[in-house]
Coordinates of C-alpha atoms and ligand atoms in Angstrom, one line a residue:
M24 CA -5.6 14.8 -17.9
T25 CA -5.9 13.6 -14.2
R26 CA -5.8 9.8 -13.9
D27 CA -8.8 8.1 -12.4
Y28 CA -7.0 5.6 -10.1
L29 CA -10.2 4.6 -8.5
T30 CA -11.7 3.1 -11.7
E31 CA -8.3 1.6 -12.7
L32 CA -7.9 -0.1 -9.3
L33 CA -11.5 -1.3 -9.1
A34 CA -10.9 -2.9 -12.5
A35 CA -7.8 -4.6 -11.2
Y36 CA -9.0 -5.5 -7.7
W37 CA -12.8 -6.0 -8.5
F38 CA -12.8 -9.1 -6.3
A39 CA -11.6 -7.1 -3.2
P40 CA -13.1 -3.6 -3.6
P41 CA -11.9 -2.1 -0.3
V42 CA -8.3 -2.9 -1.3
A43 CA -9.0 -0.9 -4.5
L44 CA -10.2 2.1 -2.5
W45 CA -7.2 2.2 -0.2
R46 CA -4.7 1.7 -3.0
A47 CA -6.4 4.2 -5.3
V48 CA -6.1 7.0 -2.7
E49 CA -2.5 5.9 -2.1
L50 CA -1.6 6.1 -5.8
R51 CA -3.2 9.5 -6.1
V52 CA -0.7 10.6 -3.4
V53 CA 2.4 8.8 -4.5
A54 CA 1.9 9.9 -8.1
E55 CA 2.6 13.5 -7.1
E56 CA 6.3 12.6 -6.3
R57 CA 9.2 12.6 -8.7
Y58 CA 11.1 9.4 -9.3
E59 CA 14.6 9.8 -10.6
H60 CA 16.6 7.0 -12.2
P61 CA 18.1 4.6 -11.4
L62 CA 14.9 3.6 -9.5
L63 CA 14.5 0.6 -7.1
D64 CA 11.0 -0.7 -6.2
L65 CA 11.7 -2.3 -2.8
G66 CA 9.1 -5.0 -2.0
C67 CA 7.6 -4.7 -5.5
G68 CA 5.2 -7.6 -5.0
D69 CA 3.3 -8.6 -8.1
G70 CA 4.1 -5.3 -9.8
L71 CA 0.5 -4.2 -10.2
I72 CA 1.1 -0.9 -8.3
G73 CA 4.3 -0.3 -10.3
Q74 CA 2.4 -1.0 -13.5
V75 CA -0.3 1.6 -12.7
L76 CA 2.1 4.2 -11.4
F77 CA 5.0 3.8 -13.8
G78 CA 3.5 2.1 -16.8
T79 CA 4.8 -0.9 -18.8
G80 CA 7.9 -1.1 -21.0
G81 CA 10.6 -1.3 -18.3
Q82 CA 10.0 2.0 -16.7
V83 CA 11.5 0.9 -13.4
D84 CA 15.2 -0.1 -13.4
V85 CA 15.0 -2.8 -10.6
G86 CA 12.2 -4.5 -8.6
L87 CA 13.1 -6.6 -5.5
D88 CA 11.0 -8.9 -3.4
P89 CA 11.7 -12.0 -1.3
W90 CA 8.5 -13.8 -2.4
E91 CA 9.2 -15.9 -5.5
E92 CA 5.5 -16.2 -6.7
Q93 CA 5.0 -12.4 -6.5
L94 CA 8.3 -11.9 -8.4
R95 CA 7.1 -14.2 -11.2
R96 CA 4.1 -12.0 -11.6
A97 CA 6.2 -8.9 -11.5
A98 CA 8.2 -10.3 -14.4
Q99 CA 5.0 -10.6 -16.4
S100 CA 4.0 -7.0 -15.6
G101 CA 6.6 -5.6 -18.0
V102 CA 7.4 -2.8 -15.5
Y103 CA 10.9 -3.8 -14.5
R104 CA 14.1 -4.0 -16.5
H105 CA 15.6 -6.3 -13.8
L106 CA 14.2 -8.2 -10.9
D107 CA 15.9 -9.6 -7.8
L108 CA 14.7 -12.3 -5.4
A109 CA 16.2 -10.8 -2.3
D110 CA 15.4 -9.4 1.2
G111 CA 15.5 -5.7 2.2
H112 CA 17.8 -6.6 5.1
H113 CA 20.6 -7.5 2.6
L114 CA 20.2 -5.5 -0.6
P115 CA 22.4 -7.0 -3.4
Y116 CA 23.7 -3.7 -4.7
A117 CA 26.8 -1.6 -4.3
D118 CA 26.8 1.6 -2.2
G119 CA 25.2 4.6 -4.0
T120 CA 23.6 2.6 -6.8
F121 CA 20.2 4.3 -6.9
A122 CA 18.8 7.8 -7.2
T123 CA 15.4 6.8 -5.8
V124 CA 14.2 3.9 -3.7
F125 CA 10.4 3.5 -3.7
S126 CA 8.7 1.2 -1.2
N127 CA 4.9 1.0 -1.2
S128 CA 3.1 -0.7 1.8
V129 CA 6.1 -2.8 2.6
L130 CA 8.0 -1.5 5.7
E131 CA 5.0 -2.2 8.1
H132 CA 5.4 -5.9 7.3
I133 CA 9.1 -6.0 8.5
P134 CA 9.6 -6.4 12.3
D135 CA 13.2 -5.1 12.4
V136 CA 12.8 -2.3 10.0
S137 CA 15.9 -0.3 11.1
S138 CA 18.3 -2.5 9.2
V139 CA 16.3 -2.3 6.0
V140 CA 16.2 1.5 6.3
R141 CA 20.1 1.4 6.8
E142 CA 20.4 -0.7 3.7
V143 CA 18.3 1.9 1.7
G144 CA 20.6 4.7 3.0
R145 CA 23.6 2.7 1.8
V146 CA 22.4 2.0 -1.7
L147 CA 21.2 5.6 -2.4
H148 CA 23.3 8.2 -4.2
L149 CA 24.2 11.2 -2.0
G150 CA 21.2 13.4 -2.5
G151 CA 19.0 10.5 -3.6
H152 CA 15.5 10.0 -2.3
F153 CA 13.7 7.3 -0.3
I154 CA 9.9 7.5 -1.0
F155 CA 7.7 5.2 1.0
T156 CA 4.1 4.6 2.2
V157 CA 3.1 2.9 5.4
P158 CA 0.0 2.8 7.6
S159 CA 0.3 5.7 10.0
D160 CA 0.5 6.0 13.8
A161 CA -3.3 6.8 13.6
F162 CA -4.2 3.7 11.6
R163 CA -5.5 1.6 14.5
C164 CA -7.6 4.3 16.1
L165 CA -9.3 5.3 12.8
L166 CA -10.6 1.8 12.2
D167 CA -14.4 1.8 12.2
G168 CA -14.6 -1.2 14.5
Y169 CA -12.2 0.5 16.9
V170 CA -14.1 3.9 16.9
R171 CA -17.5 2.2 17.5
R172 CA -16.2 0.1 20.4
M173 CA -14.5 3.1 22.0
A174 CA -17.6 5.2 21.7
A175 CA -19.5 2.5 23.5
G176 CA -16.9 2.5 26.3
D177 CA -15.5 -0.9 25.3
V178 CA -11.8 -0.2 25.5
H179 CA -10.8 -3.9 25.7
G180 CA -13.0 -4.8 22.7
A181 CA -11.6 -1.9 20.7
E182 CA -8.0 -3.0 21.4
A183 CA -8.9 -6.6 20.6
Y184 CA -10.5 -5.5 17.3
A185 CA -7.3 -3.5 16.3
A186 CA -5.1 -6.4 17.3
A187 CA -7.1 -8.7 15.1
V188 CA -6.6 -6.3 12.2
D189 CA -2.8 -6.1 12.9
A190 CA -2.7 -9.9 12.8
R191 CA -4.7 -10.3 9.6
L192 CA -2.7 -7.7 7.8
E193 CA 0.6 -8.7 9.3
H194 CA 1.4 -5.2 10.5
Y195 CA 4.3 -5.1 13.0
H196 CA 4.5 -1.4 13.8
Y197 CA 3.0 2.1 13.2
H198 CA 5.8 4.6 13.6
T199 CA 5.0 8.3 14.1
P200 CA 6.7 10.8 11.8
G201 CA 9.1 11.6 14.6
E202 CA 10.1 7.9 14.9
W203 CA 10.6 7.7 11.2
Q204 CA 12.8 10.8 11.3
Q205 CA 15.0 9.1 13.9
L206 CA 15.2 5.8 12.0
L207 CA 16.1 7.7 8.8
A208 CA 18.7 9.9 10.5
A209 CA 20.4 6.8 11.9
A210 CA 20.7 5.6 8.3
G211 CA 22.1 9.0 7.0
M212 CA 18.9 10.3 5.6
M213 CA 17.0 13.5 6.3
L214 CA 13.2 13.6 6.5
V215 CA 12.0 16.1 3.9
K216 CA 8.3 15.4 3.7
V217 CA 5.5 13.6 5.6
R218 CA 1.9 13.6 4.4
Y219 CA -1.0 11.8 5.9
Y220 CA -3.6 10.4 3.5
I221 CA -6.8 8.3 4.0
P222 CA -8.9 10.6 6.2
E223 CA -11.0 9.1 9.0
E224 CA -14.2 8.8 6.9
V225 CA -12.3 6.9 4.2
E226 CA -10.6 4.5 6.6
R227 CA -13.9 3.9 8.4
L228 CA -15.6 3.1 5.1
W229 CA -12.6 0.9 4.1
D230 CA -12.8 -1.0 7.4
R231 CA -16.6 -1.5 7.2
M232 CA -16.3 -2.7 3.6
S233 CA -13.4 -5.1 4.5
V234 CA -15.8 -6.7 6.9
R235 CA -18.7 -6.7 4.5
Y236 CA -16.7 -8.2 1.6
G237 CA -15.1 -10.7 4.0
I238 CA -11.6 -9.6 3.2
G239 CA -9.1 -11.9 5.0
Q240 CA -11.9 -14.3 6.2
R241 CA -11.5 -17.9 5.4
R242 CA -15.1 -18.3 4.2
S243 CA -17.5 -15.6 3.0
A244 CA -20.3 -15.4 0.5
W245 CA -18.4 -12.8 -1.5
G246 CA -15.2 -14.8 -1.4
L247 CA -17.0 -17.8 -2.9
L248 CA -18.7 -15.6 -5.6
V249 CA -15.3 -14.2 -6.8
S250 CA -13.2 -17.4 -6.3
R251 CA -10.9 -18.3 -9.2
R252 CA -12.4 -21.8 -9.2
L253 CA -15.8 -20.4 -10.4
R254 CA -14.2 -18.2 -13.2
P255 CA -15.0 -20.8 -15.9
L256 CA -18.7 -20.2 -15.3
G257 CA -18.3 -16.8 -17.0
Y258 CA -20.6 -14.6 -14.7
Q259 CA -17.6 -12.9 -13.1
V260 CA -17.1 -10.8 -16.2
L261 CA -20.5 -9.2 -15.6
L262 CA -19.9 -9.0 -11.8
R263 CA -16.6 -7.1 -12.4
R264 CA -18.3 -4.7 -14.7
I265 CA -21.0 -4.0 -12.1
V266 CA -18.4 -3.5 -9.3
V267 CA -16.4 -1.1 -11.3
R268 CA -19.3 0.9 -12.6
S269 CA -21.2 1.2 -9.3
L270 CA -18.4 1.6 -6.8
S271 CA -16.4 4.1 -8.9
R272 CA -19.5 6.3 -8.6
R273 CA -20.5 5.6 -5.0
W274 CA -16.9 5.8 -3.6
R275 CA -15.9 8.8 -5.8
S276 CA -16.2 11.4 -3.0
Y277 CA -14.2 9.2 -0.6
Y278 CA -11.5 8.7 -3.2
E279 CA -11.1 12.5 -3.7
M280 CA -11.0 13.3 0.1
D281 CA -7.8 14.7 1.6
V282 CA -6.8 14.8 5.2
S283 CA -7.5 18.3 6.6
P284 CA -4.6 20.4 7.8
G285 CA -3.5 19.5 11.3
E286 CA -5.3 16.1 11.2
K287 CA -4.1 12.6 10.8
G288 CA -5.0 10.0 8.3
G289 CA -4.6 6.2 8.2
G290 CA -1.8 6.3 5.6
L291 CA 1.5 8.1 5.7
L292 CA 3.7 9.1 2.8
V293 CA 7.4 9.7 3.8
V294 CA 10.1 11.2 1.6
A295 CA 13.7 11.3 2.8
Q296 CA 16.9 12.4 1.3
R297 CA 20.3 10.8 1.6
E298 CA 22.5 13.4 3.2
E299 CA 25.4 14.8 1.1
Ligands
LIG326 C1 1.5 -5.4 0.8 S1 2.8 -6.0 -0.3 C2 3.1 -4.6 -1.3 C3 3.6 -4.9 -2.6 C4 3.8 -3.7 -3.6 N1 4.8 -2.8 -3.1 C5 2.5 -3.0 -3.8 O1 2.4 -1.8 -3.4 O2 1.6 -3.6 -4.3 C6 4.2 -6.2 0.7 C7 5.4 -6.7 0.0 O3 6.5 -6.6 0.9 C8 7.4 -7.7 0.6 N2 8.3 -7.9 1.8 C9 8.0 -8.4 3.0 N3 9.1 -8.5 3.7 C10 10.1 -8.0 3.0 C11 11.5 -7.7 3.2 N4 12.1 -8.1 4.4 N5 12.2 -7.2 2.2 C12 11.6 -6.8 1.0 N6 10.3 -7.0 0.8 C13 9.6 -7.6 1.7 C14 6.4 -8.9 0.5 O4 7.0 -10.0 -0.1 C15 5.3 -8.2 -0.3 O5 5.4 -8.4 -1.7

Protein backbone atom coordinates (compact mmCIF):
# COMPACT_ATOMS: atom_id res chain seq x y z
CA MET A 1 0.00 0.00 0.00
CA THR A 2 1.27 3.50 -0.85
CA ARG A 3 2.20 5.51 2.22
CA ASP A 4 0.34 8.76 2.84
CA TYR A 5 3.24 10.97 3.87
CA LEU A 6 1.08 14.09 3.75
CA THR A 7 -1.19 12.91 6.56
CA GLU A 8 1.75 11.48 8.52
CA LEU A 9 3.73 14.70 8.28
CA LEU A 10 0.77 16.95 9.04
CA ALA A 11 0.27 14.92 12.20
CA ALA A 12 3.93 15.46 13.13
CA TYR A 13 4.25 19.12 12.04
CA TRP A 14 0.62 20.25 12.66
CA PHE A 15 2.00 23.46 14.24
CA ALA A 16 3.85 24.33 10.98
CA PRO A 17 1.70 23.00 8.09
CA PRO A 18 3.82 24.31 5.16
CA VAL A 19 6.83 22.46 6.59
CA ALA A 20 4.71 19.29 6.50
CA LEU A 21 3.79 19.87 2.84
CA TRP A 22 7.39 20.34 1.65
CA ARG A 23 8.69 17.39 3.66
CA ALA A 24 5.83 15.10 2.60
CA VAL A 25 6.63 15.64 -1.08
CA GLU A 26 10.32 15.16 -0.27
CA LEU A 27 9.64 11.87 1.50
CA ARG A 28 7.53 10.61 -1.39
CA VAL A 29 10.60 11.19 -3.61
CA VAL A 30 13.37 9.86 -1.34
CA ALA A 31 11.29 6.79 -0.45
CA GLU A 32 11.77 5.56 -4.03
CA GLU A 33 15.54 5.10 -3.50
CA ARG A 34 17.30 1.99 -2.15
CA TYR A 35 19.30 2.34 1.05
CA GLU A 36 21.93 -0.34 1.52
CA HIS A 37 23.63 -0.99 4.83
CA PRO A 38 25.75 0.12 6.59
CA LEU A 39 23.78 3.39 6.32
CA LEU A 40 24.81 6.82 7.65
CA ASP A 41 22.23 9.62 8.07
CA LEU A 42 24.42 12.72 7.81
CA GLY A 43 22.79 15.70 9.58
CA CYS A 44 20.04 13.49 10.98
CA GLY A 45 18.55 16.30 13.09
CA ASP A 46 15.84 15.14 15.49
CA GLY A 47 15.37 11.88 13.59
CA LEU A 48 11.77 12.57 12.64
CA ILE A 49 12.36 12.19 8.90
CA GLY A 50 14.48 9.09 9.56
CA GLN A 51 11.65 7.68 11.65
CA VAL A 52 9.02 8.17 8.94
CA LEU A 53 11.30 6.95 6.16
CA PHE A 54 13.07 4.02 7.82
CA GLY A 55 10.87 3.18 10.81
CA THR A 56 11.87 2.60 14.42
CA GLY A 57 13.82 -0.33 15.84
CA GLY A 58 17.34 0.75 14.85
CA GLN A 59 16.84 0.60 11.09
CA VAL A 60 19.66 3.12 10.48
CA ASP A 61 23.18 2.12 11.48
CA VAL A 62 24.48 5.59 12.31
CA GLY A 63 23.06 9.10 12.71
CA LEU A 64 25.34 12.12 12.92
CA ASP A 65 24.65 15.76 13.75
CA PRO A 66 26.67 18.59 15.32
CA TRP A 67 23.63 19.91 17.25
CA GLU A 68 23.43 18.30 20.69
CA GLU A 69 19.75 19.02 21.38
CA GLN A 70 18.70 17.52 18.04
CA LEU A 71 20.83 14.46 18.66
CA ARG A 72 19.16 13.92 22.04
CA ARG A 73 15.81 13.81 20.26
CA ALA A 74 17.23 11.52 17.58
CA ALA A 75 18.26 9.12 20.38
CA GLN A 76 14.62 9.02 21.55
CA SER A 77 13.33 8.35 18.02
CA GLY A 78 14.56 4.75 18.11
CA VAL A 79 15.75 4.94 14.51
CA TYR A 80 19.51 4.82 15.01
CA ARG A 81 21.70 2.01 16.30
CA HIS A 82 24.44 4.52 17.00
CA LEU A 83 24.61 8.33 17.13
CA ASP A 84 27.59 10.67 16.83
CA LEU A 85 27.84 14.31 17.82
CA ALA A 86 30.13 15.43 15.00
CA ASP A 87 30.49 17.71 12.00
CA GLY A 88 30.31 16.69 8.35
CA HIS A 89 33.68 18.35 7.71
CA HIS A 90 35.38 15.70 9.87
CA LEU A 91 33.51 12.42 9.78
CA PRO A 92 34.74 10.16 12.61
CA TYR A 93 34.82 6.99 10.48
CA ALA A 94 37.44 4.97 8.64
CA ASP A 95 37.63 5.05 4.84
CA GLY A 96 35.01 2.88 3.12
CA THR A 97 32.80 2.37 6.19
CA PHE A 98 29.36 2.87 4.60
CA ALA A 99 27.39 1.48 1.68
CA THR A 100 25.04 4.48 1.72
CA VAL A 101 25.24 8.03 3.03
CA PHE A 102 21.86 9.78 3.17
CA SER A 103 21.59 13.50 3.83
CA ASN A 104 18.21 15.21 3.78
CA SER A 105 18.02 19.01 3.65
CA VAL A 106 21.46 19.49 5.18
CA LEU A 107 24.06 20.51 2.58
CA GLU A 108 22.42 23.86 1.77
CA HIS A 109 23.11 24.91 5.38
CA ILE A 110 26.88 24.35 5.06
CA PRO A 111 28.82 27.21 3.44
CA ASP A 112 31.95 25.26 2.49
CA VAL A 113 30.20 22.14 1.28
CA SER A 114 33.05 20.76 -0.85
CA SER A 115 35.00 19.42 2.14
CA VAL A 116 31.87 17.66 3.44
CA VAL A 117 31.30 16.07 0.02
CA ARG A 118 34.97 14.92 0.06
CA GLU A 119 34.45 13.36 3.48
CA VAL A 120 31.38 11.50 2.21
CA GLY A 121 33.41 10.16 -0.74
CA ARG A 122 36.07 8.96 1.70
CA VAL A 123 33.73 7.08 4.06
CA LEU A 124 31.77 5.36 1.27
CA HIS A 125 32.56 1.84 0.03
CA LEU A 126 33.68 1.66 -3.58
CA GLY A 127 30.37 1.49 -5.46
CA GLY A 128 28.45 2.89 -2.47
CA HIS A 129 25.83 5.61 -2.86
CA PHE A 130 25.42 9.17 -1.64
CA ILE A 131 21.73 10.13 -1.68
CA PHE A 132 20.83 13.71 -0.76
CA THR A 133 18.20 16.41 -1.11
CA VAL A 134 18.75 20.16 -1.30
CA PRO A 135 16.74 23.17 -2.46
CA SER A 136 17.44 23.47 -6.17
CA ASP A 137 18.96 26.17 -8.35
CA ALA A 138 15.33 27.18 -9.15
CA PHE A 139 14.27 27.54 -5.50
CA ARG A 140 14.56 31.33 -5.24
CA CYS A 141 12.79 32.17 -8.47
CA LEU A 142 9.87 29.82 -7.74
CA LEU A 143 9.01 31.58 -4.48
CA ASP A 144 5.55 33.13 -4.70
CA GLY A 145 6.82 36.43 -3.27
CA TYR A 146 9.59 36.49 -5.88
CA VAL A 147 7.31 35.61 -8.82
CA ARG A 148 4.73 38.26 -7.90
CA ARG A 149 7.32 41.01 -7.49
CA MET A 150 9.02 40.10 -10.77
CA ALA A 151 5.64 40.10 -12.57
CA ALA A 152 5.09 43.63 -11.27
CA GLY A 153 8.54 44.66 -12.58
CA ASP A 154 9.98 45.01 -9.06
CA VAL A 155 13.34 43.32 -9.62
CA HIS A 156 14.95 44.78 -6.48
CA GLY A 157 11.94 43.83 -4.35
CA ALA A 158 12.02 40.28 -5.73
CA GLU A 159 15.73 39.94 -4.94
CA ALA A 160 15.25 41.37 -1.44
CA TYR A 161 12.36 38.94 -0.84
CA ALA A 162 14.47 35.92 -1.87
CA ALA A 163 17.43 37.18 0.19
CA ALA A 164 15.18 37.41 3.26
CA VAL A 165 14.07 33.79 2.70
CA ASP A 166 17.74 32.71 2.33
CA ALA A 167 18.55 34.41 5.63
CA ARG A 168 15.53 32.99 7.48
CA LEU A 169 16.22 29.43 6.30
CA GLU A 170 20.01 29.78 6.54
CA HIS A 171 20.54 28.63 2.96
CA TYR A 172 24.06 29.33 1.72
CA HIS A 173 23.95 28.03 -1.85
CA TYR A 174 21.73 26.57 -4.55
CA HIS A 175 23.97 24.55 -6.84
CA THR A 176 22.87 23.46 -10.29
CA PRO A 177 23.02 19.74 -11.18
CA GLY A 178 26.18 20.53 -13.19
CA GLU A 179 27.84 22.14 -10.16
CA TRP A 180 26.91 19.16 -7.97
CA GLN A 181 28.39 16.89 -10.63
CA GLN A 182 31.70 18.76 -10.38
CA LEU A 183 31.72 18.79 -6.58
CA LEU A 184 30.99 15.06 -6.54
CA ALA A 185 33.60 14.27 -9.20
CA ALA A 186 36.26 16.10 -7.15
CA ALA A 187 35.36 13.73 -4.28
CA GLY A 188 35.62 10.56 -6.41
CA MET A 189 31.87 10.19 -6.99
CA MET A 190 29.89 9.95 -10.19
CA LEU A 191 26.49 11.60 -10.52
CA VAL A 192 23.98 8.87 -11.38
CA LYS A 193 20.64 10.63 -10.92
CA VAL A 194 19.14 14.07 -10.44
CA ARG A 195 15.44 14.65 -9.98
CA TYR A 196 13.64 17.92 -9.39
CA TYR A 197 10.63 17.83 -7.06
CA ILE A 198 8.29 20.53 -5.66
CA PRO A 199 6.79 21.96 -8.86
CA GLU A 200 6.24 25.72 -9.14
CA GLU A 201 2.59 25.55 -7.98
CA VAL A 202 3.60 23.61 -4.88
CA GLU A 203 6.46 25.94 -3.99
CA ARG A 204 4.24 28.99 -4.47
CA LEU A 205 1.61 27.50 -2.16
CA TRP A 206 4.33 26.57 0.35
CA ASP A 207 5.68 30.13 0.29
CA ARG A 208 2.24 31.76 0.66
CA MET A 209 1.39 29.42 3.51
CA SER A 210 4.73 30.07 5.22
CA VAL A 211 3.78 33.76 5.29
CA ARG A 212 0.20 33.03 6.37
CA TYR A 213 1.26 30.75 9.23
CA GLY A 214 4.03 33.15 10.25
CA ILE A 215 6.77 30.51 9.88
CA GLY A 216 10.05 32.00 11.04
CA GLN A 217 8.41 35.19 12.32
CA ARG A 218 9.07 36.20 15.91
CA ARG A 219 5.40 36.93 16.62
CA SER A 220 2.32 35.67 14.81
CA ALA A 221 -1.22 34.82 15.84
CA TRP A 222 -0.72 31.22 14.67
CA GLY A 223 2.63 31.01 16.49
CA LEU A 224 0.92 32.00 19.72
CA LEU A 225 -1.98 29.58 19.18
CA VAL A 226 0.37 26.60 18.75
CA SER A 227 3.01 27.60 21.32
CA ARG A 228 4.21 24.91 23.72
CA ARG A 229 3.43 27.18 26.62
CA LEU A 230 -0.31 26.93 25.86
CA ARG A 231 -0.34 23.14 25.51
CA PRO A 232 -1.63 22.55 29.05
CA LEU A 233 -4.90 24.30 28.06
CA GLY A 234 -5.76 21.20 26.00
CA TYR A 235 -7.35 22.82 22.92
CA GLN A 236 -4.31 22.03 20.74
CA VAL A 237 -5.37 18.37 20.54
CA LEU A 238 -8.49 19.48 18.69
CA LEU A 239 -6.57 22.04 16.62
CA ARG A 240 -4.15 19.34 15.50
CA ARG A 241 -7.03 17.09 14.46
CA ILE A 242 -8.60 19.92 12.42
CA VAL A 243 -5.27 20.76 10.72
CA VAL A 244 -4.58 17.15 9.76
CA ARG A 245 -8.09 16.46 8.51
CA SER A 246 -8.63 19.66 6.53
CA LEU A 247 -5.17 20.14 5.01
CA SER A 248 -4.65 16.52 4.07
CA ARG A 249 -7.73 17.00 1.87
CA ARG A 250 -7.07 20.53 0.63
CA TRP A 251 -3.39 19.99 -0.16
CA ARG A 252 -3.74 16.46 -1.57
CA SER A 253 -3.45 17.45 -5.24
CA TYR A 254 -0.34 19.55 -4.48
CA TYR A 255 1.24 16.65 -2.56
CA GLU A 256 0.73 14.37 -5.53
CA MET A 257 2.12 16.75 -8.18
CA ASP A 258 5.34 15.92 -9.98
CA VAL A 259 7.60 18.27 -11.89
CA SER A 260 6.85 18.05 -15.62
CA PRO A 261 9.63 16.65 -17.83
CA GLY A 262 12.09 19.37 -18.84
CA GLU A 263 10.96 21.72 -16.02
CA LYS A 264 12.58 22.56 -12.72
CA GLY A 265 11.20 22.30 -9.22
CA GLY A 266 12.26 23.89 -5.93
CA GLY A 267 13.78 20.69 -4.54
CA LEU A 268 16.55 18.51 -5.96
CA LEU A 269 17.28 14.86 -5.26
CA VAL A 270 20.82 13.82 -6.14
CA VAL A 271 22.21 10.29 -6.20
CA ALA A 272 25.93 9.71 -6.70
CA GLN A 273 28.08 6.60 -6.70
CA ARG A 274 31.60 6.21 -5.30
CA GLU A 275 33.76 5.30 -8.25
CA GLU A 276 35.35 1.85 -8.21
C1 LIG B 1 17.03 21.21 8.16
S1 LIG B 1 17.83 20.17 9.29
C2 LIG B 1 17.53 18.58 8.54
C3 LIG B 1 17.56 17.47 9.55
C4 LIG B 1 17.16 16.09 9.00
N1 LIG B 1 18.08 15.62 8.01
C5 LIG B 1 15.78 16.13 8.44
O1 LIG B 1 15.60 15.94 7.23
O2 LIG B 1 14.84 16.39 9.22
C6 LIG B 1 19.55 20.44 8.95
C7 LIG B 1 20.48 19.65 9.86
O3 LIG B 1 21.81 19.78 9.37
C8 LIG B 1 22.68 19.78 10.46
N2 LIG B 1 23.97 20.38 10.07
C9 LIG B 1 24.27 21.67 9.91
N3 LIG B 1 25.58 21.83 9.61
C10 LIG B 1 26.11 20.59 9.59
C11 LIG B 1 27.43 20.07 9.35
N4 LIG B 1 28.47 20.89 9.10
N5 LIG B 1 27.61 18.73 9.41
C12 LIG B 1 26.56 17.89 9.66
N6 LIG B 1 25.31 18.33 9.90
C13 LIG B 1 25.09 19.66 9.87
C14 LIG B 1 21.93 20.63 11.48
O4 LIG B 1 22.43 20.47 12.80
C15 LIG B 1 20.50 20.15 11.30
O5 LIG B 1 20.16 19.10 12.18
